[in-house]
PDB file of C-alpha atoms in Angstrom:
ATOM      1  CA  MET A   1      19.632-162.897-254.974  1.00  0.00           C
ATOM      2  CA  THR A   2      22.273-163.088-252.259  1.00  0.00           C
ATOM      3  CA  VAL A   3      24.592-160.080-252.219  1.00  0.00           C
ATOM      4  CA  GLY A   4      27.726-159.748-250.139  1.00  0.00           C
ATOM      5  CA  ILE A   5      28.953-156.329-249.017  1.00  0.00           C
ATOM      6  CA  CYS A   6      32.294-155.574-247.407  1.00  0.00           C
ATOM      7  CA  GLY A   7      32.417-152.219-245.668  1.00  0.00           C
ATOM      8  CA  LEU A   8      29.341-150.714-244.031  1.00  0.00           C
ATOM      9  CA  GLY A   9      30.186-147.050-244.289  1.00  0.00           C
ATOM     10  CA  LEU A  10      28.086-144.525-246.193  1.00  0.00           C
ATOM     11  CA  ILE A  11      28.388-146.303-249.560  1.00  0.00           C
ATOM     12  CA  GLY A  12      28.382-149.922-248.417  1.00  0.00           C
ATOM     13  CA  GLY A  13      25.727-149.284-245.801  1.00  0.00           C
ATOM     14  CA  SER A  14      23.481-147.581-248.339  1.00  0.00           C
ATOM     15  CA  MET A  15      23.961-150.494-250.734  1.00  0.00           C
ATOM     16  CA  ALA A  16      23.007-152.927-247.978  1.00  0.00           C
ATOM     17  CA  MET A  17      19.865-150.943-247.199  1.00  0.00           C
ATOM     18  CA  ALA A  18      18.867-150.691-250.851  1.00  0.00           C
ATOM     19  CA  TYR A  19      19.274-154.413-251.557  1.00  0.00           C
ATOM     20  CA  LYS A  20      17.529-155.395-248.325  1.00  0.00           C
ATOM     21  CA  LYS A  21      14.637-153.037-249.079  1.00  0.00           C
ATOM     22  CA  ALA A  22      14.333-154.687-252.506  1.00  0.00           C
ATOM     23  CA  GLY A  23      13.900-158.056-250.825  1.00  0.00           C
ATOM     24  CA  HIS A  24      17.334-159.587-251.348  1.00  0.00           C
ATOM     25  CA  THR A  25      19.489-161.485-248.870  1.00  0.00           C
ATOM     26  CA  VAL A  26      22.339-159.299-247.659  1.00  0.00           C
ATOM     27  CA  LEU A  27      25.519-160.664-246.090  1.00  0.00           C
ATOM     28  CA  ALA A  28      28.085-158.177-244.822  1.00  0.00           C
ATOM     29  CA  HIS A  29      31.462-157.714-243.215  1.00  0.00           C
ATOM     30  CA  ASP A  30      32.876-154.644-241.496  1.00  0.00           C
ATOM     31  CA  LYS A  31      36.112-154.337-239.541  1.00  0.00           C
ATOM     32  CA  ASP A  32      34.094-152.649-236.775  1.00  0.00           C
ATOM     33  CA  ILE A  33      32.104-155.513-235.288  1.00  0.00           C
ATOM     34  CA  THR A  34      29.797-153.068-233.496  1.00  0.00           C
ATOM     35  CA  ILE A  35      28.671-151.643-236.851  1.00  0.00           C
ATOM     36  CA  GLU A  36      28.145-155.144-238.201  1.00  0.00           C
ATOM     37  CA  ASP A  37      26.089-156.091-235.136  1.00  0.00           C
ATOM     38  CA  PHE A  38      24.057-152.880-235.308  1.00  0.00           C
ATOM     39  CA  ALA A  39      23.279-153.487-238.986  1.00  0.00           C
ATOM     40  CA  ALA A  40      22.095-156.991-238.110  1.00  0.00           C
ATOM     41  CA  LEU A  41      19.936-155.764-235.205  1.00  0.00           C
ATOM     42  CA  SER A  42      18.482-153.094-237.491  1.00  0.00           C
ATOM     43  CA  GLY A  43      17.460-155.760-240.003  1.00  0.00           C
ATOM     44  CA  VAL A  44      19.719-154.324-242.713  1.00  0.00           C
ATOM     45  CA  ILE A  45      21.827-157.471-243.079  1.00  0.00           C
ATOM     46  CA  ASP A  46      20.925-161.143-242.792  1.00  0.00           C
ATOM     47  CA  GLY A  47      24.292-162.548-241.797  1.00  0.00           C
ATOM     48  CA  LYS A  48      28.051-162.337-241.939  1.00  0.00           C
ATOM     49  CA  LEU A  49      30.127-162.317-245.099  1.00  0.00           C
ATOM     50  CA  ASN A  50      33.041-164.694-244.587  1.00  0.00           C
ATOM     51  CA  ALA A  51      34.834-167.613-246.211  1.00  0.00           C
ATOM     52  CA  ASP A  52      31.860-169.864-245.499  1.00  0.00           C
ATOM     53  CA  THR A  53      29.222-167.553-247.026  1.00  0.00           C
ATOM     54  CA  VAL A  54      31.138-165.907-249.898  1.00  0.00           C
ATOM     55  CA  PRO A  55      30.425-168.905-252.213  1.00  0.00           C
ATOM     56  CA  SER A  56      26.667-168.293-251.882  1.00  0.00           C
ATOM     57  CA  CYS A  57      26.850-164.736-253.213  1.00  0.00           C
ATOM     58  CA  GLU A  58      25.829-163.872-256.762  1.00  0.00           C
ATOM     59  CA  LEU A  59      27.195-160.353-256.332  1.00  0.00           C
ATOM     60  CA  ILE A  60      29.934-159.114-253.982  1.00  0.00           C
ATOM     61  CA  LEU A  61      30.430-155.378-253.482  1.00  0.00           C
ATOM     62  CA  VAL A  62      33.589-154.073-251.817  1.00  0.00           C
ATOM     63  CA  ALA A  63      33.209-150.587-250.342  1.00  0.00           C
ATOM     64  CA  LEU A  64      36.604-149.986-248.742  1.00  0.00           C
ATOM     65  CA  TYR A  65      39.545-147.672-249.408  1.00  0.00           C
ATOM     66  CA  PRO A  66      41.570-148.800-252.455  1.00  0.00           C
ATOM     67  CA  VAL A  67      44.473-150.498-250.634  1.00  0.00           C
ATOM     68  CA  ALA A  68      42.113-152.302-248.261  1.00  0.00           C
ATOM     69  CA  THR A  69      39.886-153.252-251.202  1.00  0.00           C
ATOM     70  CA  MET A  70      42.747-154.961-253.024  1.00  0.00           C
ATOM     71  CA  ALA A  71      43.790-156.831-249.885  1.00  0.00           C
ATOM     72  CA  TYR A  72      40.227-158.002-249.236  1.00  0.00           C
ATOM     73  CA  MET A  73      39.690-159.127-252.828  1.00  0.00           C
ATOM     74  CA  GLU A  74      42.859-161.204-252.659  1.00  0.00           C
ATOM     75  CA  GLN A  75      41.624-162.721-249.410  1.00  0.00           C
ATOM     76  CA  ILE A  76      38.205-163.842-250.672  1.00  0.00           C
ATOM     77  CA  ALA A  77      39.018-164.573-254.336  1.00  0.00           C
ATOM     78  CA  PRO A  78      39.557-168.340-253.828  1.00  0.00           C
ATOM     79  CA  TYR A  79      36.053-168.680-252.351  1.00  0.00           C
ATOM     80  CA  ILE A  80      34.044-166.731-254.950  1.00  0.00           C
ATOM     81  CA  ASP A  81      31.689-168.777-257.123  1.00  0.00           C
ATOM     82  CA  ARG A  82      32.676-168.893-260.800  1.00  0.00           C
ATOM     83  CA  ASN A  83      29.252-167.539-261.803  1.00  0.00           C
ATOM     84  CA  ALA A  84      29.461-164.593-259.398  1.00  0.00           C
ATOM     85  CA  VAL A  85      30.404-160.961-260.023  1.00  0.00           C
ATOM     86  CA  LEU A  86      32.882-159.123-257.804  1.00  0.00           C
ATOM     87  CA  MET A  87      32.698-155.323-257.955  1.00  0.00           C
ATOM     88  CA  ASP A  88      34.679-152.668-256.128  1.00  0.00           C
ATOM     89  CA  LEU A  89      33.112-149.295-255.313  1.00  0.00           C
ATOM     90  CA  CYS A  90      36.316-147.246-255.036  1.00  0.00           C
ATOM     91  CA  GLY A  91      36.829-143.679-256.197  1.00  0.00           C
ATOM     92  CA  THR A  92      39.886-144.602-258.290  1.00  0.00           C
ATOM     93  CA  LYS A  93      40.036-147.465-260.727  1.00  0.00           C
ATOM     94  CA  GLN A  94      43.442-148.207-262.270  1.00  0.00           C
ATOM     95  CA  GLN A  95      45.155-150.114-259.451  1.00  0.00           C
ATOM     96  CA  VAL A  96      41.997-151.717-258.085  1.00  0.00           C
ATOM     97  CA  CYS A  97      40.784-152.874-261.495  1.00  0.00           C
ATOM     98  CA  ALA A  98      44.191-154.293-262.395  1.00  0.00           C
ATOM     99  CA  CYS A  99      44.114-156.302-259.170  1.00  0.00           C
ATOM    100  CA  GLY A 100      40.483-157.410-259.546  1.00  0.00           C
ATOM    101  CA  MET A 101      40.795-158.456-263.172  1.00  0.00           C
ATOM    102  CA  ALA A 102      43.964-160.450-262.474  1.00  0.00           C
ATOM    103  CA  LEU A 103      42.186-162.288-259.647  1.00  0.00           C
ATOM    104  CA  ALA A 104      39.141-162.926-261.844  1.00  0.00           C
ATOM    105  CA  GLU A 105      41.315-164.442-264.557  1.00  0.00           C
ATOM    106  CA  ARG A 106      43.087-166.623-262.017  1.00  0.00           C
ATOM    107  CA  TYR A 107      40.001-167.922-260.205  1.00  0.00           C
ATOM    108  CA  GLY A 108      37.377-167.834-262.969  1.00  0.00           C
ATOM    109  CA  PHE A 109      34.779-165.374-261.661  1.00  0.00           C
ATOM    110  CA  THR A 110      33.861-161.993-263.199  1.00  0.00           C
ATOM    111  CA  PHE A 111      35.263-158.703-261.919  1.00  0.00           C
ATOM    112  CA  VAL A 112      33.825-155.310-262.833  1.00  0.00           C
ATOM    113  CA  GLY A 113      35.056-151.977-261.508  1.00  0.00           C
ATOM    114  CA  GLY A 114      32.367-149.678-260.162  1.00  0.00           C
ATOM    115  CA  HIS A 115      32.070-146.108-258.914  1.00  0.00           C
ATOM    116  CA  PRO A 116      28.651-144.877-257.737  1.00  0.00           C
ATOM    117  CA  MET A 117      28.433-141.148-258.416  1.00  0.00           C
ATOM    118  CA  ALA A 118      26.558-140.326-255.248  1.00  0.00           C
ATOM    119  CA  GLY A 119      27.553-139.545-251.718  1.00  0.00           C
ATOM    120  CA  SER A 120      27.512-136.993-248.942  1.00  0.00           C
ATOM    121  CA  GLN A 121      29.906-134.831-246.982  1.00  0.00           C
ATOM    122  CA  TYR A 122      29.087-137.122-244.084  1.00  0.00           C
ATOM    123  CA  SER A 123      30.488-140.626-243.668  1.00  0.00           C
ATOM    124  CA  GLY A 124      29.620-143.760-241.764  1.00  0.00           C
ATOM    125  CA  PHE A 125      26.749-146.214-241.482  1.00  0.00           C
ATOM    126  CA  LYS A 126      24.661-143.761-239.454  1.00  0.00           C
ATOM    127  CA  HIS A 127      24.344-141.547-242.548  1.00  0.00           C
ATOM    128  CA  ALA A 128      23.589-144.412-244.951  1.00  0.00           C
ATOM    129  CA  LYS A 129      20.170-144.555-246.629  1.00  0.00           C
ATOM    130  CA  ALA A 130      18.456-146.889-249.063  1.00  0.00           C
ATOM    131  CA  THR A 131      17.727-144.051-251.499  1.00  0.00           C
ATOM    132  CA  LEU A 132      21.288-142.659-251.738  1.00  0.00           C
ATOM    133  CA  PHE A 133      21.806-143.940-255.296  1.00  0.00           C
ATOM    134  CA  LEU A 134      18.305-143.335-256.606  1.00  0.00           C
ATOM    135  CA  GLY A 135      18.624-141.713-260.046  1.00  0.00           C
ATOM    136  CA  ALA A 136      22.403-141.261-259.677  1.00  0.00           C
ATOM    137  CA  PRO A 137      24.931-142.224-262.370  1.00  0.00           C
ATOM    138  CA  MET A 138      27.021-145.348-261.928  1.00  0.00           C
ATOM    139  CA  VAL A 139      30.372-145.669-263.693  1.00  0.00           C
ATOM    140  CA  ILE A 140      31.491-149.202-264.486  1.00  0.00           C
ATOM    141  CA  VAL A 141      34.770-150.564-265.830  1.00  0.00           C
ATOM    142  CA  PRO A 142      34.123-153.992-267.378  1.00  0.00           C
ATOM    143  CA  PRO A 143      36.856-156.381-268.485  1.00  0.00           C
ATOM    144  CA  VAL A 144      35.513-156.197-272.055  1.00  0.00           C
ATOM    145  CA  TYR A 145      34.138-152.838-273.199  1.00  0.00           C
ATOM    146  CA  ASP A 146      31.532-154.133-275.686  1.00  0.00           C
ATOM    147  CA  ASP A 147      30.258-157.304-273.988  1.00  0.00           C
ATOM    148  CA  MET A 148      26.540-156.458-274.144  1.00  0.00           C
ATOM    149  CA  ALA A 149      25.479-159.622-272.310  1.00  0.00           C
ATOM    150  CA  LEU A 150      27.728-158.718-269.388  1.00  0.00           C
ATOM    151  CA  LEU A 151      26.517-155.108-269.373  1.00  0.00           C
ATOM    152  CA  ASP A 152      22.901-156.298-269.277  1.00  0.00           C
ATOM    153  CA  ARG A 153      23.759-158.608-266.403  1.00  0.00           C
ATOM    154  CA  ILE A 154      25.477-155.800-264.490  1.00  0.00           C
ATOM    155  CA  ARG A 155      22.470-153.570-265.058  1.00  0.00           C
ATOM    156  CA  THR A 156      20.203-156.261-263.606  1.00  0.00           C
ATOM    157  CA  LEU A 157      22.483-156.949-260.638  1.00  0.00           C
ATOM    158  CA  LEU A 158      22.654-153.231-259.786  1.00  0.00           C
ATOM    159  CA  SER A 159      18.953-152.514-260.325  1.00  0.00           C
ATOM    160  CA  PRO A 160      18.047-152.678-256.596  1.00  0.00           C
ATOM    161  CA  ALA A 161      20.255-149.631-255.951  1.00  0.00           C
ATOM    162  CA  GLY A 162      18.135-147.541-258.352  1.00  0.00           C
ATOM    163  CA  PHE A 163      20.859-145.916-260.429  1.00  0.00           C
ATOM    164  CA  GLY A 164      19.652-143.580-263.150  1.00  0.00           C
ATOM    165  CA  ARG A 165      22.215-144.565-265.783  1.00  0.00           C
ATOM    166  CA  LEU A 166      25.332-146.649-266.275  1.00  0.00           C
ATOM    167  CA  SER A 167      28.402-145.095-267.874  1.00  0.00           C
ATOM    168  CA  VAL A 168      30.923-147.543-269.309  1.00  0.00           C
ATOM    169  CA  THR A 169      34.585-146.550-269.514  1.00  0.00           C
ATOM    170  CA  THR A 170      38.166-147.684-269.010  1.00  0.00           C
ATOM    171  CA  ALA A 171      40.073-147.438-265.738  1.00  0.00           C
ATOM    172  CA  ASP A 172      42.495-144.879-267.200  1.00  0.00           C
ATOM    173  CA  ASN A 173      39.738-142.645-268.531  1.00  0.00           C
ATOM    174  CA  HIS A 174      37.753-142.902-265.309  1.00  0.00           C
ATOM    175  CA  ASP A 175      40.686-141.681-263.232  1.00  0.00           C
ATOM    176  CA  ARG A 176      41.511-138.876-265.677  1.00  0.00           C
ATOM    177  CA  VAL A 177      37.962-137.494-265.652  1.00  0.00           C
ATOM    178  CA  ILE A 178      37.301-138.053-261.950  1.00  0.00           C
ATOM    179  CA  ALA A 179      40.386-135.989-261.117  1.00  0.00           C
ATOM    180  CA  PHE A 180      38.451-133.013-262.509  1.00  0.00           C
ATOM    181  CA  THR A 181      34.833-133.760-261.603  1.00  0.00           C
ATOM    182  CA  SER A 182      35.426-134.905-258.031  1.00  0.00           C
ATOM    183  CA  GLN A 183      38.953-134.763-256.685  1.00  0.00           C
ATOM    184  CA  LEU A 184      39.796-131.214-257.762  1.00  0.00           C
ATOM    185  CA  ALA A 185      36.485-129.994-256.329  1.00  0.00           C
ATOM    186  CA  HIS A 186      37.346-131.513-252.942  1.00  0.00           C
ATOM    187  CA  VAL A 187      40.818-129.950-252.918  1.00  0.00           C
ATOM    188  CA  VAL A 188      39.506-126.508-253.890  1.00  0.00           C
ATOM    189  CA  SER A 189      36.656-126.631-251.381  1.00  0.00           C
ATOM    190  CA  ASN A 190      38.943-127.758-248.574  1.00  0.00           C
ATOM    191  CA  ALA A 191      41.504-125.058-249.378  1.00  0.00           C
ATOM    192  CA  TYR A 192      38.848-122.357-249.759  1.00  0.00           C
ATOM    193  CA  VAL A 193      37.699-122.551-246.121  1.00  0.00           C
ATOM    194  CA  LYS A 194      41.266-121.941-244.908  1.00  0.00           C
ATOM    195  CA  SER A 195      40.896-118.207-245.502  1.00  0.00           C
ATOM    196  CA  PRO A 196      40.825-116.372-242.140  1.00  0.00           C
ATOM    197  CA  THR A 197      37.724-114.593-243.413  1.00  0.00           C
ATOM    198  CA  ALA A 198      35.836-117.882-243.264  1.00  0.00           C
ATOM    199  CA  GLN A 199      35.502-117.374-239.516  1.00  0.00           C
ATOM    200  CA  GLU A 200      33.337-114.310-240.226  1.00  0.00           C
ATOM    201  CA  HIS A 201      31.054-115.772-242.906  1.00  0.00           C
ATOM    202  CA  LYS A 202      27.870-116.091-240.832  1.00  0.00           C
ATOM    203  CA  GLY A 203      25.338-113.515-241.875  1.00  0.00           C
ATOM    204  CA  PHE A 204      27.264-112.794-245.063  1.00  0.00           C
ATOM    205  CA  SER A 205      26.972-116.098-246.906  1.00  0.00           C
ATOM    206  CA  ALA A 206      24.288-117.709-249.010  1.00  0.00           C
ATOM    207  CA  GLY A 207      24.182-120.208-251.875  1.00  0.00           C
ATOM    208  CA  SER A 208      27.620-119.501-253.323  1.00  0.00           C
ATOM    209  CA  TYR A 209      29.388-120.187-250.039  1.00  0.00           C
ATOM    210  CA  LYS A 210      27.354-123.301-249.311  1.00  0.00           C
ATOM    211  CA  ASP A 211      27.837-124.740-252.802  1.00  0.00           C
ATOM    212  CA  LEU A 212      31.580-124.180-252.785  1.00  0.00           C
ATOM    213  CA  THR A 213      32.265-125.422-249.259  1.00  0.00           C
ATOM    214  CA  ARG A 214      29.958-128.462-248.964  1.00  0.00           C
ATOM    215  CA  VAL A 215      32.650-131.025-249.746  1.00  0.00           C
ATOM    216  CA  ALA A 216      35.289-129.330-247.576  1.00  0.00           C
ATOM    217  CA  TRP A 217      33.739-131.491-244.863  1.00  0.00           C
ATOM    218  CA  LEU A 218      35.399-134.700-246.008  1.00  0.00           C
ATOM    219  CA  ASN A 219      36.964-137.940-244.824  1.00  0.00           C
ATOM    220  CA  GLU A 220      40.621-136.909-244.932  1.00  0.00           C
ATOM    221  CA  ALA A 221      42.016-140.448-244.640  1.00  0.00           C
ATOM    222  CA  MET A 222      40.040-141.717-247.612  1.00  0.00           C
ATOM    223  CA  TRP A 223      40.561-138.690-249.832  1.00  0.00           C
ATOM    224  CA  SER A 224      44.307-138.542-249.127  1.00  0.00           C
ATOM    225  CA  GLU A 225      44.634-142.119-250.355  1.00  0.00           C
ATOM    226  CA  LEU A 226      42.525-141.400-253.439  1.00  0.00           C
ATOM    227  CA  PHE A 227      44.492-138.246-254.292  1.00  0.00           C
ATOM    228  CA  LEU A 228      47.847-140.006-254.102  1.00  0.00           C
ATOM    229  CA  GLU A 229      46.621-143.008-256.096  1.00  0.00           C
ATOM    230  CA  ASN A 230      45.511-140.624-258.833  1.00  0.00           C
ATOM    231  CA  LYS A 231      48.482-138.299-258.512  1.00  0.00           C
ATOM    232  CA  GLU A 232      49.281-137.399-262.126  1.00  0.00           C
ATOM    233  CA  PRO A 233      45.722-136.632-263.358  1.00  0.00           C
ATOM    234  CA  LEU A 234      45.051-134.587-260.209  1.00  0.00           C
ATOM    235  CA  LEU A 235      48.310-132.648-260.541  1.00  0.00           C
ATOM    236  CA  PHE A 236      47.342-131.776-264.119  1.00  0.00           C
ATOM    237  CA  GLU A 237      43.996-130.379-262.936  1.00  0.00           C
ATOM    238  CA  LEU A 238      45.632-128.479-260.073  1.00  0.00           C
ATOM    239  CA  ASP A 239      48.209-126.939-262.409  1.00  0.00           C
ATOM    240  CA  THR A 240      45.428-125.962-264.817  1.00  0.00           C
ATOM    241  CA  ILE A 241      43.288-124.211-262.207  1.00  0.00           C
ATOM    242  CA  ILE A 242      46.300-122.508-260.616  1.00  0.00           C
ATOM    243  CA  ALA A 243      47.236-121.060-264.012  1.00  0.00           C
ATOM    244  CA  SER A 244      43.668-119.874-264.563  1.00  0.00           C
ATOM    245  CA  LEU A 245      43.505-118.270-261.116  1.00  0.00           C
ATOM    246  CA  GLN A 246      46.798-116.521-261.777  1.00  0.00           C
ATOM    247  CA  ALA A 247      45.329-114.957-264.919  1.00  0.00           C
ATOM    248  CA  TYR A 248      42.359-113.615-262.933  1.00  0.00           C
ATOM    249  CA  ARG A 249      44.662-112.360-260.199  1.00  0.00           C
ATOM    250  CA  ASP A 250      46.926-110.571-262.655  1.00  0.00           C
ATOM    251  CA  ALA A 251      43.995-108.841-264.339  1.00  0.00           C
ATOM    252  CA  ILE A 252      42.619-107.668-260.979  1.00  0.00           C
ATOM    253  CA  ALA A 253      46.040-106.536-259.704  1.00  0.00           C
ATOM    254  CA  ASP A 254      46.625-104.553-262.907  1.00  0.00           C
ATOM    255  CA  ASP A 255      43.137-102.980-262.940  1.00  0.00           C
ATOM    256  CA  ASP A 256      42.804-104.563-266.394  1.00  0.00           C
ATOM    257  CA  LEU A 257      39.066-104.345-266.917  1.00  0.00           C
ATOM    258  CA  PRO A 258      38.999-105.628-270.540  1.00  0.00           C
ATOM    259  CA  THR A 259      41.068-108.740-269.717  1.00  0.00           C
ATOM    260  CA  LEU A 260      39.087-109.479-266.557  1.00  0.00           C
ATOM    261  CA  THR A 261      35.818-109.085-268.412  1.00  0.00           C
ATOM    262  CA  GLU A 262      37.030-111.420-271.157  1.00  0.00           C
ATOM    263  CA  LEU A 263      38.170-114.045-268.646  1.00  0.00           C
ATOM    264  CA  LEU A 264      34.762-113.999-266.978  1.00  0.00           C
ATOM    265  CA  ARG A 265      32.989-114.098-270.344  1.00  0.00           C
ATOM    266  CA  GLU A 266      35.033-117.121-271.401  1.00  0.00           C
ATOM    267  CA  GLY A 267      34.106-118.966-268.221  1.00  0.00           C
ATOM    268  CA  ARG A 268      30.410-118.137-268.596  1.00  0.00           C
ATOM    269  CA  ILE A 269      30.335-119.316-272.218  1.00  0.00           C
ATOM    270  CA  LEU A 270      32.162-122.540-271.346  1.00  0.00           C
ATOM    271  CA  LYS A 271      29.649-123.261-268.598  1.00  0.00           C
ATOM    272  CA  GLU A 272      26.773-122.689-271.022  1.00  0.00           C
ATOM    273  CA  ARG A 273      28.344-125.012-273.613  1.00  0.00           C
ATOM    274  CA  ILE A 274      29.205-127.729-271.092  1.00  0.00           C
ATOM    275  CA  ASP A 275      25.849-127.842-269.314  1.00  0.00           C
ATOM    276  CA  GLY A 276      23.601-126.256-271.939  1.00  0.00           C
TER     277      GLY A 276
END
């Protein structure tokens, strides 16, 4: 199989490594020509992804920020083979999927939205690895929810990455849930380290601190774009957690042991039910 990958950061670079390791031909494009050249010298990619080579690709993966992804898809859409699959790897789906599906209908290829649920607090090709997606979930947004033939094809096309399971959903539902499972966690983590006490944590911190602050080390340009694209679902989650925190604060300020105990009990029971 020939796979084209646009964007050789952590996600795109890891995809390139995984497909190359599996023995496939990998063509790639990155706005930073030095990264593209380094990937070629490292044997990760076999050539450039451009208007001349796009038609040879059975699968094209776009690993850019959402706005750049939509612009790139519009640029290459006329050259994509009608039997090929175009898939974005963005962290939000509504705008990107609307763009991709409109282009697919216009030019006759297949578009599927994708969001690999794997990553790192570090970014860039230098942190990419072929095993990044091994066993991880992959969320896909197909044009038709119950097209089993297409889902089987997507599963086969993505098999070199080593995902553990595919979750099928709509763009709206993806963005609603991801606002809680990913975006809220990044906001909370990033805000948490702004306490002046954070400067004194060494020697006083263990697993709790590390778990809560890991994703504070983020790519602010990318996450700012994702947050604003998913504004309403994220605002709902922020309002919800702020209200919950206020309840804890009030109980502590009032020395209200029964209420505080009940709040903590509720949270523990919810965690048991959710993950049990």
